[in-house]
CSV table of C-alpha atoms in Angstrom, one decimal:
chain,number,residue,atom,x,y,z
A,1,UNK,CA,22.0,-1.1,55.9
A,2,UNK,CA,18.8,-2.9,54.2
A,3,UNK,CA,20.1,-3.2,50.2
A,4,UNK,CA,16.6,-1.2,49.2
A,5,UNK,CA,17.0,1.3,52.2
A,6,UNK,CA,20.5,2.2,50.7
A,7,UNK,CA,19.3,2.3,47.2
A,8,UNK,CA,16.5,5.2,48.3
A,9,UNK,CA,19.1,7.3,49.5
A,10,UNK,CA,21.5,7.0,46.6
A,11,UNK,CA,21.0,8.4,43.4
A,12,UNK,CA,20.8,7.2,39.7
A,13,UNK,CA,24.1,7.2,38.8
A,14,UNK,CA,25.2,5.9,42.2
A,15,UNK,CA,22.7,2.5,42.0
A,16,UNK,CA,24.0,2.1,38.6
A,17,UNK,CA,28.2,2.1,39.8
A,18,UNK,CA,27.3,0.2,42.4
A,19,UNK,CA,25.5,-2.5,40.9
A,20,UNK,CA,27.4,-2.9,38.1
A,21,UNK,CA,30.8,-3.0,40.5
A,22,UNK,CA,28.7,-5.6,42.3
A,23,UNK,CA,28.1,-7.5,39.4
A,24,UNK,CA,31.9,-7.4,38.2
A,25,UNK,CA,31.2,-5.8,35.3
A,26,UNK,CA,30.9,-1.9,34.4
A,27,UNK,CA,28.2,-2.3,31.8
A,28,UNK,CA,25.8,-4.9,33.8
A,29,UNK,CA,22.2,-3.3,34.2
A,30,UNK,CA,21.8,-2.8,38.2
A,31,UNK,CA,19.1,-5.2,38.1
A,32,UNK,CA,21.2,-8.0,36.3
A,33,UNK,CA,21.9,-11.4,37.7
A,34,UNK,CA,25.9,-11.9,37.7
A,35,UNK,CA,26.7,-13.7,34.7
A,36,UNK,CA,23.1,-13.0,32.4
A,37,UNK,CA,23.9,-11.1,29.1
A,38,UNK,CA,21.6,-8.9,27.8
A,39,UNK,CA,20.4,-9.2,24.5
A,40,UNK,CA,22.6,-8.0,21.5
A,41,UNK,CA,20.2,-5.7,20.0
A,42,UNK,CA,22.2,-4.2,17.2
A,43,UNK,CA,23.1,-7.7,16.2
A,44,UNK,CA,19.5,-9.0,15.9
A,45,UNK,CA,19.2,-5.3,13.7
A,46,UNK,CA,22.0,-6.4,11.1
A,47,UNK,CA,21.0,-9.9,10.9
A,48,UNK,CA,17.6,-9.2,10.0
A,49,UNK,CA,18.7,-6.9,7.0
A,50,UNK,CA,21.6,-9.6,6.1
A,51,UNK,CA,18.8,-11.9,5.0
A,52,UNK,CA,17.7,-9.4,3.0
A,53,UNK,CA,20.4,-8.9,1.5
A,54,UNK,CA,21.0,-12.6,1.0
A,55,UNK,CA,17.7,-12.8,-0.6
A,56,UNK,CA,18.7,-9.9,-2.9
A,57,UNK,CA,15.5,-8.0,-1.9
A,58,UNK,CA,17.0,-5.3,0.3
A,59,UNK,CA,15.9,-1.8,-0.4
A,60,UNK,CA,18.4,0.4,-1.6
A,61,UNK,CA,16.6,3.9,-1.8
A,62,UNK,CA,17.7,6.5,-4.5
A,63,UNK,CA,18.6,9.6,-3.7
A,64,UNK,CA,17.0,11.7,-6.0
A,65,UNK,CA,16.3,15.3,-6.3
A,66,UNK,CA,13.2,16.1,-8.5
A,67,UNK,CA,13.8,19.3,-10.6
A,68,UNK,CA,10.5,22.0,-10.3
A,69,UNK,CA,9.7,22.2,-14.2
A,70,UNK,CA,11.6,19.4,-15.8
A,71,UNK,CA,9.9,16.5,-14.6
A,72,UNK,CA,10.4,13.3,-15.3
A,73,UNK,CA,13.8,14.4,-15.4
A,74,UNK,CA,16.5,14.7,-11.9
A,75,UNK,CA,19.4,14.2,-10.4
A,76,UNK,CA,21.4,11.2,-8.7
A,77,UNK,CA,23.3,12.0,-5.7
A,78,UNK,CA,25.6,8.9,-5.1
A,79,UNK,CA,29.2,8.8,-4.1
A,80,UNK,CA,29.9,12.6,-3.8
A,81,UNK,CA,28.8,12.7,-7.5
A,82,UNK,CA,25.5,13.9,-9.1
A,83,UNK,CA,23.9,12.6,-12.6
A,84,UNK,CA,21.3,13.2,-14.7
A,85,UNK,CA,18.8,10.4,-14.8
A,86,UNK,CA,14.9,10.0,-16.3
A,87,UNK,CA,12.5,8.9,-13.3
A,88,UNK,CA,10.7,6.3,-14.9
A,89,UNK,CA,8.5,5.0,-11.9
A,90,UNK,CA,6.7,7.8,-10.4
A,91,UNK,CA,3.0,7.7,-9.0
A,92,UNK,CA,2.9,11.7,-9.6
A,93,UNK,CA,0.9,10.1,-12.9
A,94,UNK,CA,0.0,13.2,-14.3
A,95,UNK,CA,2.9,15.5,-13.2
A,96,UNK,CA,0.2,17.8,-11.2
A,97,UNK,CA,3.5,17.7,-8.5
A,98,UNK,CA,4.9,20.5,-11.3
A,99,UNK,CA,1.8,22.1,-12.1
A,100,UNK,CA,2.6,25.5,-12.2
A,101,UNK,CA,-1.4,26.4,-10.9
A,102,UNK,CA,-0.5,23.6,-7.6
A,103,UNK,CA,2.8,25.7,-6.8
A,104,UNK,CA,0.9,29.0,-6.8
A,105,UNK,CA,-1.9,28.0,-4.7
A,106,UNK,CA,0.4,26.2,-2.1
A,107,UNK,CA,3.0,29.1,-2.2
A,108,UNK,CA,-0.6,31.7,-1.8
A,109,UNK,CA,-1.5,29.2,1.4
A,110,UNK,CA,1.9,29.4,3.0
A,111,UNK,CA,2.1,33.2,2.7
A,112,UNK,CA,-1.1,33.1,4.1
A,113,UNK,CA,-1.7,30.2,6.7
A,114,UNK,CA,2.1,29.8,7.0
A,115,UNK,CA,3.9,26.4,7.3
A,116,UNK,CA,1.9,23.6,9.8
A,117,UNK,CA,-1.8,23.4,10.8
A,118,UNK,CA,-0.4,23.5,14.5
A,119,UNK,CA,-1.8,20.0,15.3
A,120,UNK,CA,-4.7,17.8,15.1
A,121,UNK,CA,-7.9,19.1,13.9
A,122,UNK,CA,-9.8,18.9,17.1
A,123,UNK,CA,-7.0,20.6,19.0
A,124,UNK,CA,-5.7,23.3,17.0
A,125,UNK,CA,-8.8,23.3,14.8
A,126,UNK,CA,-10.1,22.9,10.9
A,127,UNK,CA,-8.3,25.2,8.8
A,128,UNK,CA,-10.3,26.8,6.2
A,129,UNK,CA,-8.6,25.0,3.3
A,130,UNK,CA,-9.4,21.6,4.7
A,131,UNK,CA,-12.9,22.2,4.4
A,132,UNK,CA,-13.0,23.5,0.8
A,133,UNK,CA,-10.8,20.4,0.1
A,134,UNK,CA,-12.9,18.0,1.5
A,135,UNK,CA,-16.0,19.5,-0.1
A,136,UNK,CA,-14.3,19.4,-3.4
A,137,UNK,CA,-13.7,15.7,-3.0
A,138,UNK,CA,-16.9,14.9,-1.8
A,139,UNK,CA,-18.2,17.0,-5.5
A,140,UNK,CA,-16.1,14.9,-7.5
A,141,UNK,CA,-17.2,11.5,-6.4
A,142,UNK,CA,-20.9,12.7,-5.8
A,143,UNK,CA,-21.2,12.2,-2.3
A,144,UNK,CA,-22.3,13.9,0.7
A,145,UNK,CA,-19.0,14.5,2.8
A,146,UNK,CA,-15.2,13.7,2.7
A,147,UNK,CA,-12.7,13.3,5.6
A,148,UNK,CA,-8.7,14.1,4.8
A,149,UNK,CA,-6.2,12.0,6.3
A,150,UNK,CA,-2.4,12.7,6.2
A,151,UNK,CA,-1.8,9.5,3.7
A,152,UNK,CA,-3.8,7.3,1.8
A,153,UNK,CA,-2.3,4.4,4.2
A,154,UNK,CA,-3.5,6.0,7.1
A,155,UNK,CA,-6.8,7.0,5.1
A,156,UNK,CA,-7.5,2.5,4.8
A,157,UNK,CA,-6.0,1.5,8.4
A,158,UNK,CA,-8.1,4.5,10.2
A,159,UNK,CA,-11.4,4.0,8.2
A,160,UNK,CA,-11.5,0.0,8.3
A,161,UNK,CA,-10.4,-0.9,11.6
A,162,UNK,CA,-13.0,1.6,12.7
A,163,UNK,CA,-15.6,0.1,11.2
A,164,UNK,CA,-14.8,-3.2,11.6
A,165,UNK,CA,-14.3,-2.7,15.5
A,166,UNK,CA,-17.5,-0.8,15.7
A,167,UNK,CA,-19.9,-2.2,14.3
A,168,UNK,CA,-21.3,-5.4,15.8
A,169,UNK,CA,-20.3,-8.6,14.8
A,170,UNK,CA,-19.2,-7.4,11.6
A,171,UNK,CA,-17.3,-9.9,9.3
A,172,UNK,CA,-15.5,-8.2,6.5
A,173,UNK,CA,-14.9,-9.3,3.1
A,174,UNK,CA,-11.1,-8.3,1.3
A,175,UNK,CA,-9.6,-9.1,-2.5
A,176,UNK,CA,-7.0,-11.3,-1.9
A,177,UNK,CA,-5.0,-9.0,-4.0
A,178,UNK,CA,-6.0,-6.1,-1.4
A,179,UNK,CA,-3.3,-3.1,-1.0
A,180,UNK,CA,-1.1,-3.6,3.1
A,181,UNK,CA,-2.9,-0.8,4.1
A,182,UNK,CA,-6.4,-2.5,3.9
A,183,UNK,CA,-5.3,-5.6,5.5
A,184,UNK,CA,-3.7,-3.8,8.2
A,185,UNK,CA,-6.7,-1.9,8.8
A,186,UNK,CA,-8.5,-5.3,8.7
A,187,UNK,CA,-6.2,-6.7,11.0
A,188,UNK,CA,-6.4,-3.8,13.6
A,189,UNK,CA,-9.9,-4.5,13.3
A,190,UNK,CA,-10.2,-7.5,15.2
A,191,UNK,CA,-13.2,-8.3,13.1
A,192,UNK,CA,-14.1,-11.4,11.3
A,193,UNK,CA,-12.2,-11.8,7.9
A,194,UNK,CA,-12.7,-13.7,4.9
A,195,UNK,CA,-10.8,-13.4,1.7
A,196,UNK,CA,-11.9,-14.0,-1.8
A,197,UNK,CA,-10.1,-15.4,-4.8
A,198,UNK,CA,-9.0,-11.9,-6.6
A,199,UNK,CA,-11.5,-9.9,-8.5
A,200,UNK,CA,-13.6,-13.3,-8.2
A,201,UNK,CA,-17.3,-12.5,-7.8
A,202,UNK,CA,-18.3,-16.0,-7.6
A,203,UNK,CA,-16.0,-16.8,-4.6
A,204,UNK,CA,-17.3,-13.5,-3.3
A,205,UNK,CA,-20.9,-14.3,-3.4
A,206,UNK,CA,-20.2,-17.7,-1.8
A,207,UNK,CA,-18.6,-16.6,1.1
A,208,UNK,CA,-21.5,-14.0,1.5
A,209,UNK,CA,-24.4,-16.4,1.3
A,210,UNK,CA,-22.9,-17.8,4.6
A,211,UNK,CA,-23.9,-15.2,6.5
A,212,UNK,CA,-27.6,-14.0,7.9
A,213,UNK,CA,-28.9,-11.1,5.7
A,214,UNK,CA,-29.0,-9.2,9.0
A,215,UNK,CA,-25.6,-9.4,9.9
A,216,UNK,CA,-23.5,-6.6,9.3
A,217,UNK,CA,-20.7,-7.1,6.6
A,218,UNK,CA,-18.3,-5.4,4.6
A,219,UNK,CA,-17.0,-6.1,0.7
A,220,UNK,CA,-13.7,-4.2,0.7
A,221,UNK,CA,-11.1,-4.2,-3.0
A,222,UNK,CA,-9.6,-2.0,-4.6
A,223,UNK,CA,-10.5,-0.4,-8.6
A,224,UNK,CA,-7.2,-0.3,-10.1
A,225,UNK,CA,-4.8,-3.0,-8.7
A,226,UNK,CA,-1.4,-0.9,-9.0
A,227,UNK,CA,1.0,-3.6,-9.4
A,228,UNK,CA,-0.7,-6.0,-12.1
A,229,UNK,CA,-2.7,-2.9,-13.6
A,230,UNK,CA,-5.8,-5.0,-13.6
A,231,UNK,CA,-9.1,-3.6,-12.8
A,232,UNK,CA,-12.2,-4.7,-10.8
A,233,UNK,CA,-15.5,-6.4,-11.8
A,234,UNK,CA,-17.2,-3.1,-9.4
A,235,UNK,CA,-20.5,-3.6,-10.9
A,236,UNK,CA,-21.0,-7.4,-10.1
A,237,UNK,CA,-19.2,-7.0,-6.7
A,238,UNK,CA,-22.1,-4.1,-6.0
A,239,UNK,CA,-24.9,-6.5,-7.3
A,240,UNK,CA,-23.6,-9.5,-5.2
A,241,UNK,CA,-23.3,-7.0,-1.9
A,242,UNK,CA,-26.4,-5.4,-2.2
A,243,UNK,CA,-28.0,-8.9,-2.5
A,244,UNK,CA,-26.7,-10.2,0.5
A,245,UNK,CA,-26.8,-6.6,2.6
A,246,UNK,CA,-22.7,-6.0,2.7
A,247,UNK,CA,-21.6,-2.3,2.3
A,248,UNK,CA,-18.8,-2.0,-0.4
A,249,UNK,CA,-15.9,0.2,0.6
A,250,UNK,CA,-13.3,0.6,-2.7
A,251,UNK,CA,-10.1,2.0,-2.9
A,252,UNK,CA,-9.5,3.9,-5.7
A,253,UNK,CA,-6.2,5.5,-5.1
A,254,UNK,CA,-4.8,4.5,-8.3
A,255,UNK,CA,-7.4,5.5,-10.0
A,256,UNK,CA,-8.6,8.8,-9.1
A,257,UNK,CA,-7.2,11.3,-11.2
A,258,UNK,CA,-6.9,9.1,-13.8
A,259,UNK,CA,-10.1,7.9,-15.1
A,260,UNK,CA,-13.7,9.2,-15.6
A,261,UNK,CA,-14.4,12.6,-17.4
A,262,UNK,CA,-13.6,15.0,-14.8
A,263,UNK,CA,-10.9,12.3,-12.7
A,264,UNK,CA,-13.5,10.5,-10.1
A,265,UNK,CA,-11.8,7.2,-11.0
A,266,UNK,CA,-12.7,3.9,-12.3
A,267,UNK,CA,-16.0,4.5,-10.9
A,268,UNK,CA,-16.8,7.5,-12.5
A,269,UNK,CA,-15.6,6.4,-15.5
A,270,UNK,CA,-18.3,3.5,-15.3
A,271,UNK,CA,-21.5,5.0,-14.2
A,272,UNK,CA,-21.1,3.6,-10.3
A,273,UNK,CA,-20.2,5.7,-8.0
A,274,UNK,CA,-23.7,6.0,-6.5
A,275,UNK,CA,-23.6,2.5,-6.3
A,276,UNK,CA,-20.8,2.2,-3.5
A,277,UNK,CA,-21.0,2.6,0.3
A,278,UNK,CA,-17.4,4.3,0.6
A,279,UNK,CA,-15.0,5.6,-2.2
A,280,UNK,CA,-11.0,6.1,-0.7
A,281,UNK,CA,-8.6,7.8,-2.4
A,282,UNK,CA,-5.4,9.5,-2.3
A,283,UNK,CA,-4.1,13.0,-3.1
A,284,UNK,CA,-0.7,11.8,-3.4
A,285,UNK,CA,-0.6,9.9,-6.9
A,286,UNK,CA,-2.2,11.9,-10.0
A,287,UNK,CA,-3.3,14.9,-7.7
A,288,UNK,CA,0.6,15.5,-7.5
A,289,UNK,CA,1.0,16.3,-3.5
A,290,UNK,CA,-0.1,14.4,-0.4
A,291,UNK,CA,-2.6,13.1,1.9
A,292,UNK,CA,-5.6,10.7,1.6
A,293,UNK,CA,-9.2,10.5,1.9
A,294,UNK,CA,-12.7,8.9,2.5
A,295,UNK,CA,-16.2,10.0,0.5
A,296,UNK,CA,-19.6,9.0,1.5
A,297,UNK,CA,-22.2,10.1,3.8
A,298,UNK,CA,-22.2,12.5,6.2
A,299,UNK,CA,-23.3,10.2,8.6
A,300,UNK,CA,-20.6,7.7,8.0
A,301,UNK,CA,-17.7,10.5,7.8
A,302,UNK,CA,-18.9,12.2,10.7
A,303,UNK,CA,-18.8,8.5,12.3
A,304,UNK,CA,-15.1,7.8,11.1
A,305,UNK,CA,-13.7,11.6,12.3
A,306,UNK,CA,-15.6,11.0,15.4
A,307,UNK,CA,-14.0,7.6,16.4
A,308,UNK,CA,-11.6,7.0,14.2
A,309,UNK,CA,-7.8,7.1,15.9
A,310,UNK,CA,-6.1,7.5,13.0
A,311,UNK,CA,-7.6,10.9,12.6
A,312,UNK,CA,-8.4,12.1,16.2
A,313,UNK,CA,-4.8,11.8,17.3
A,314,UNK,CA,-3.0,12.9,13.9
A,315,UNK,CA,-1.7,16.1,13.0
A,316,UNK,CA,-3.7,17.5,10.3
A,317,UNK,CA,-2.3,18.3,6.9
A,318,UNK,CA,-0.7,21.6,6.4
A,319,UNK,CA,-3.0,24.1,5.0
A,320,UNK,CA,-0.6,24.8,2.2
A,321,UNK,CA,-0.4,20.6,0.6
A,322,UNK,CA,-4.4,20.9,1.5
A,323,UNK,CA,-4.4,24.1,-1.1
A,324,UNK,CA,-2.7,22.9,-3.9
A,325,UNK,CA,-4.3,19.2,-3.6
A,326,UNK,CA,-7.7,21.2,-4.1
A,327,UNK,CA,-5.8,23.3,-7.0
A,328,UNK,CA,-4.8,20.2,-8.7
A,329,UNK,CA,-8.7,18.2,-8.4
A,330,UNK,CA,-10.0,21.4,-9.7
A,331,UNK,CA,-7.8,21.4,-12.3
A,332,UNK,CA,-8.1,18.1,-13.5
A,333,UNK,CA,-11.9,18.0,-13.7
A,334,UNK,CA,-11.2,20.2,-16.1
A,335,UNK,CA,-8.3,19.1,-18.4
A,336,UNK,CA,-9.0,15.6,-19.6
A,337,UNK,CA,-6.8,15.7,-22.5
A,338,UNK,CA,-3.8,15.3,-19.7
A,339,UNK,CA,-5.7,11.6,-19.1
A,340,UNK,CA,-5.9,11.1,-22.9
A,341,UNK,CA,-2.0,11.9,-23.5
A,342,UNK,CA,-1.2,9.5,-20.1
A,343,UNK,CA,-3.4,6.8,-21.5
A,344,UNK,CA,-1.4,7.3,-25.3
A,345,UNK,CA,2.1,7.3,-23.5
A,346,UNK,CA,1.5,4.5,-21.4
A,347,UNK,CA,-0.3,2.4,-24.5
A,348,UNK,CA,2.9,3.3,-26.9
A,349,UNK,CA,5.3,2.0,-23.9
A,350,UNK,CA,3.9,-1.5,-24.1
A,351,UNK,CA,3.5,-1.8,-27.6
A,352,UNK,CA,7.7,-0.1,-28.3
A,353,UNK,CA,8.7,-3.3,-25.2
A,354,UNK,CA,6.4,-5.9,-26.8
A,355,UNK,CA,8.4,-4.8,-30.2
A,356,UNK,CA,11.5,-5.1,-29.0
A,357,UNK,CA,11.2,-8.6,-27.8
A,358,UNK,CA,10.5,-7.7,-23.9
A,359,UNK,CA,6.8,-8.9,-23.0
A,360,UNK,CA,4.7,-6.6,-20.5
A,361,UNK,CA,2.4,-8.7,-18.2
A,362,UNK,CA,-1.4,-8.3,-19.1
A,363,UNK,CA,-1.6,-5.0,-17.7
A,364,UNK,CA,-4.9,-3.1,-19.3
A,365,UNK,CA,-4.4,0.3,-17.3
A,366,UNK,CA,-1.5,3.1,-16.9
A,367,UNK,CA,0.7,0.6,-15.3
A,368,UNK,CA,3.4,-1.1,-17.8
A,369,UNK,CA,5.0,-4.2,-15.2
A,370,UNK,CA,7.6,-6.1,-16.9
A,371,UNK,CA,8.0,-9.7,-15.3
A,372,UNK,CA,12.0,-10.9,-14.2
A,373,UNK,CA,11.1,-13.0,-11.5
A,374,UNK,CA,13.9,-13.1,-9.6
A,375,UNK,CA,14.6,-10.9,-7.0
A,376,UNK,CA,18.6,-10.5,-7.5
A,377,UNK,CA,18.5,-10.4,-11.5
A,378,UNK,CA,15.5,-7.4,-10.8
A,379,UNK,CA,17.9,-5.7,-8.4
A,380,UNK,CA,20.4,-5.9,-10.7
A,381,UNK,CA,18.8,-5.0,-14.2
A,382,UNK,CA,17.8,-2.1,-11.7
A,383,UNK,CA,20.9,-0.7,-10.8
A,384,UNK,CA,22.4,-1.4,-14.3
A,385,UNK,CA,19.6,1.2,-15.8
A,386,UNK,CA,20.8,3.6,-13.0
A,387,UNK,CA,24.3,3.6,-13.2
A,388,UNK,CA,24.7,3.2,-16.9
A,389,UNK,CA,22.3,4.5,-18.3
A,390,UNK,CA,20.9,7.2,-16.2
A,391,UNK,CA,17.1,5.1,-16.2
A,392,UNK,CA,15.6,5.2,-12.7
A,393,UNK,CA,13.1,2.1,-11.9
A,394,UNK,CA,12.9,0.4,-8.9
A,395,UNK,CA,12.8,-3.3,-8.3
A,396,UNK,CA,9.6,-4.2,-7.0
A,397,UNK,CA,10.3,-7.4,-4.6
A,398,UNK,CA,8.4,-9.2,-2.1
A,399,UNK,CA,6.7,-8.5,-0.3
A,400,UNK,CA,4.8,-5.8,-2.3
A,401,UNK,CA,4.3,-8.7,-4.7
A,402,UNK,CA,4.4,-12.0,-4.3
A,403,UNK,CA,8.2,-14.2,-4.8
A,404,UNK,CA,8.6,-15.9,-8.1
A,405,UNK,CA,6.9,-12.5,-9.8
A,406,UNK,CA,9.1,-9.6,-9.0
A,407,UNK,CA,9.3,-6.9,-11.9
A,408,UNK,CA,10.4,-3.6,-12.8
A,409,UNK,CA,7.2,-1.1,-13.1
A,410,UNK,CA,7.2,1.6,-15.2
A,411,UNK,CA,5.0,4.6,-15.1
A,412,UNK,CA,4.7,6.7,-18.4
A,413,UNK,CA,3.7,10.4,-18.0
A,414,UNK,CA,2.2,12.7,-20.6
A,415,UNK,CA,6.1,14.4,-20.5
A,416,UNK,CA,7.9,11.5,-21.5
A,417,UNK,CA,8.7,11.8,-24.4
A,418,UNK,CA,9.9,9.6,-27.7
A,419,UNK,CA,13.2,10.3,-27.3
A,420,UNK,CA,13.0,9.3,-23.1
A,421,UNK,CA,11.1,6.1,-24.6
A,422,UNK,CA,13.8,5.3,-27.6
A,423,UNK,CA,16.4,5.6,-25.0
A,424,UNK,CA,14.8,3.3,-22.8
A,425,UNK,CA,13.8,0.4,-24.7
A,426,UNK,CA,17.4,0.8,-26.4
A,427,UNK,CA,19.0,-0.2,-22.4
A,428,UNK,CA,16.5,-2.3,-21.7
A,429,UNK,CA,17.3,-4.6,-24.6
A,430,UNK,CA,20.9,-4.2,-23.7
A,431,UNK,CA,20.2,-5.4,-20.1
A,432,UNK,CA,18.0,-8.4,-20.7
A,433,UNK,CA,21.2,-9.4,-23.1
A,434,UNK,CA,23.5,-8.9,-20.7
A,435,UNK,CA,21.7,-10.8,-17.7
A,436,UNK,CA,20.6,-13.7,-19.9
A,437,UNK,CA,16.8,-12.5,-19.4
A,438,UNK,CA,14.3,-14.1,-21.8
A,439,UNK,CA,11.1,-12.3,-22.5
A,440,UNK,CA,8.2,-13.3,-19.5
A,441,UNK,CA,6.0,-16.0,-20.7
């Protein structure tokens, strides 16, 4: 009988046997030629991580359980055992993620809405707390609409590589220093890219002037750079883009929150959020919960939730995160002494390491980054704070920033207090002895 004649009339199972016996061995594929070995897949898996490992940059995650109403405090599950430790590198900036007025509105929303939102937006529809939410947002950066995403990740990829796939012949500018999620959604983009020396307007404004004043571009960088703690020149990058016609898209997501009298980010703070094309953001950091966002127009969100992928074919945001993010913005444009206490904790951390002999990198924001550079001694001075001293602070490795500068990054809150601080700087002085570190240049 014809070989593909007898195959139609057997099933699965039976081609499988019968190849495989053909073959001479019980675990060929039935379309296998005798003596080809298929690729050893879980091999390729653990090599990958190996070098990792080898590296000393693989990723070890924590297993922490955050306790409701004792933040920064939690506990350590490892090896059958639990421990008390102080979380010393959270983005929840502001503790909003304990708020007692967050908790009630998403417990109120999940009595009411219950648990999902039953899919995406244009299936299962808008709920009603996604609209006051993205009105809300749009209020606090004074623009005309806002669009929510389920991340601030997603927020970047969805709203960039729409735009730089849909507009014509669009060539977008990006801080070399820019956050994965803008370059991916650069990437993704397919559009033409240039990159500028970071926070350099002069490089910016060169690369600009070699483009037609008619030719559509985009000047895309971020307000406060999370990792360094530096902050952007916004102001000269506007004047430069409106100059040569670019539109400026900024992400502020660490940032918002934080800075400006009512939490609208560096922008706010300085007078310009008029002055940019798109302001992005994330609910996830001071807000305390989760999600991401887009302000500006109502043309260009209408535009974005209209083509963009990243929203059409996500699930949207449950309506009870989407109630307590809007508790926690409204909250915060109205207690700015939370700011003032995060700026005084974060100001007292640098100056108690500068004392103690262990220099912060120039950091002029919340963020307090303490240079190693060296990915195993980082890894190490890590877990030492862990397991001895109940200090949570996670390496931060390549490739979230670049080799030869891998730190620790610490993240003061306003409930930190001088006794968490005395305690740290006390094991962090016993760890740079006991790993031979010398303070970063």
């Amino acid at each position: 009988m014809d070989l593909a004649l007898k195959r139609s009339k057997m099933s699965d199972s039976e081609v499988y046997s019968a190849s495989s016996e053909l073959a001479g061995n019980a675990f060929a594929h039935p379309f296998q030629e005798p003596g080809q070995e298929s690729m050893d897949y879980e091999k390729f898996f653990a090599d990958k991580t190996g070098a990792l490992k080898e590296e000393g940059r693989y990723r070890v995650f924590a297993d922490l359980e955050r306790k409701a109403g004792d933040f920064p405090h939690a506990i350590n599950h490892r090896d059958g055992k639990v421990n008390d430790v102080t979380v010393w590198c959270s983005n929840d900036y502001l503790c909003m993620g304990q708020n007692p007025d967050v908790l009630g509105a998403m417990h109120a929303a999940i009595d009411k809405c219950g648990a999902g939102a039953g899919g995406t937006r244009n299936i299962a529809g808008t709920n009603h707390f996604h609209v006051l939410l993205e009105q809300e947002l749009a209020e606090l950066h004074g623009k005309e609409a806002a669009l929510v995403f389920g991340s601030g990740w997603t927020a970047n990829l969805t709203a960039l590589s729409t735009l730089g796939a849909m507009l014509p012949e669009c060539v977008i500018l990006s801080d070399a220093h820019n956050h994965n999620s803008m370059i991916e959604g650069i990437v993704h983009s397919k559009a033409e890219r240039k990159i500028f020396k970071h926070n350099d307007v002069k490089d910016l404004e060169r690369l600009l002037s070699e483009y037609p004043l008619d030719r559509p571009k985009l000047v895309a960088f971020e307000s406060v750079y999370s990792m360094d703690g530096d902050v952007s020149p916004i102001k000269e990058f506007c004047d430069v883009a409106d100059k040569y016609g670019a539109m400026t898209f900024i992400d502020e997501v660490h940032a918002v929150g934080l800075y400006g009298p009512r939490g609208g980010g560096i922008a706010e703070r300085e007078g310009l959020m008029d002055r940019l094309t798109v302001i992005q953001g994330t609910l996830a950091k001071a807000f305390g919960v989760v999600g991401g966002y887009i302000a500006g127009t109502a043309a260009f969100c209408d535009f974005i939730r209209s083509y963009g992928n990243g929203f059409i074919f996500s699930t949207s945001m449950p309506p009870g995160v989407a109630a307590a993010a809007l508790a926690s913005i409204r909250y915060l444009k109205q207690h700015n002494e939370l700011r003032d206490a995060h700026q005084e904790r974060a100001q007292t951390l640098k100056r108690r390491f500068t004392e103690a002999g262990i220099a912060v990198m120039p950091s002029i924001t919340h963020i307090v980054p303490v240079l190693i550079s060296d990915a195993t001694q980082c890894k190490q001075a890590s877990d030492i704070l862990l397991d001895r001293y109940g200090i949570y602070v996670q390496p931060i490795n390549y490739p979230t920033v670049a080799r030869g500068t891998e730190r620790l990054r610490f993240t003061p809150t306003p409930l930190h207090t001088d006794s968490d601080m005395d305690h740290l700087v006390s094991a962090m002085k016993e760890v740079w002895v006991k790993l031979g570190l010398n303070p970063a240049a």
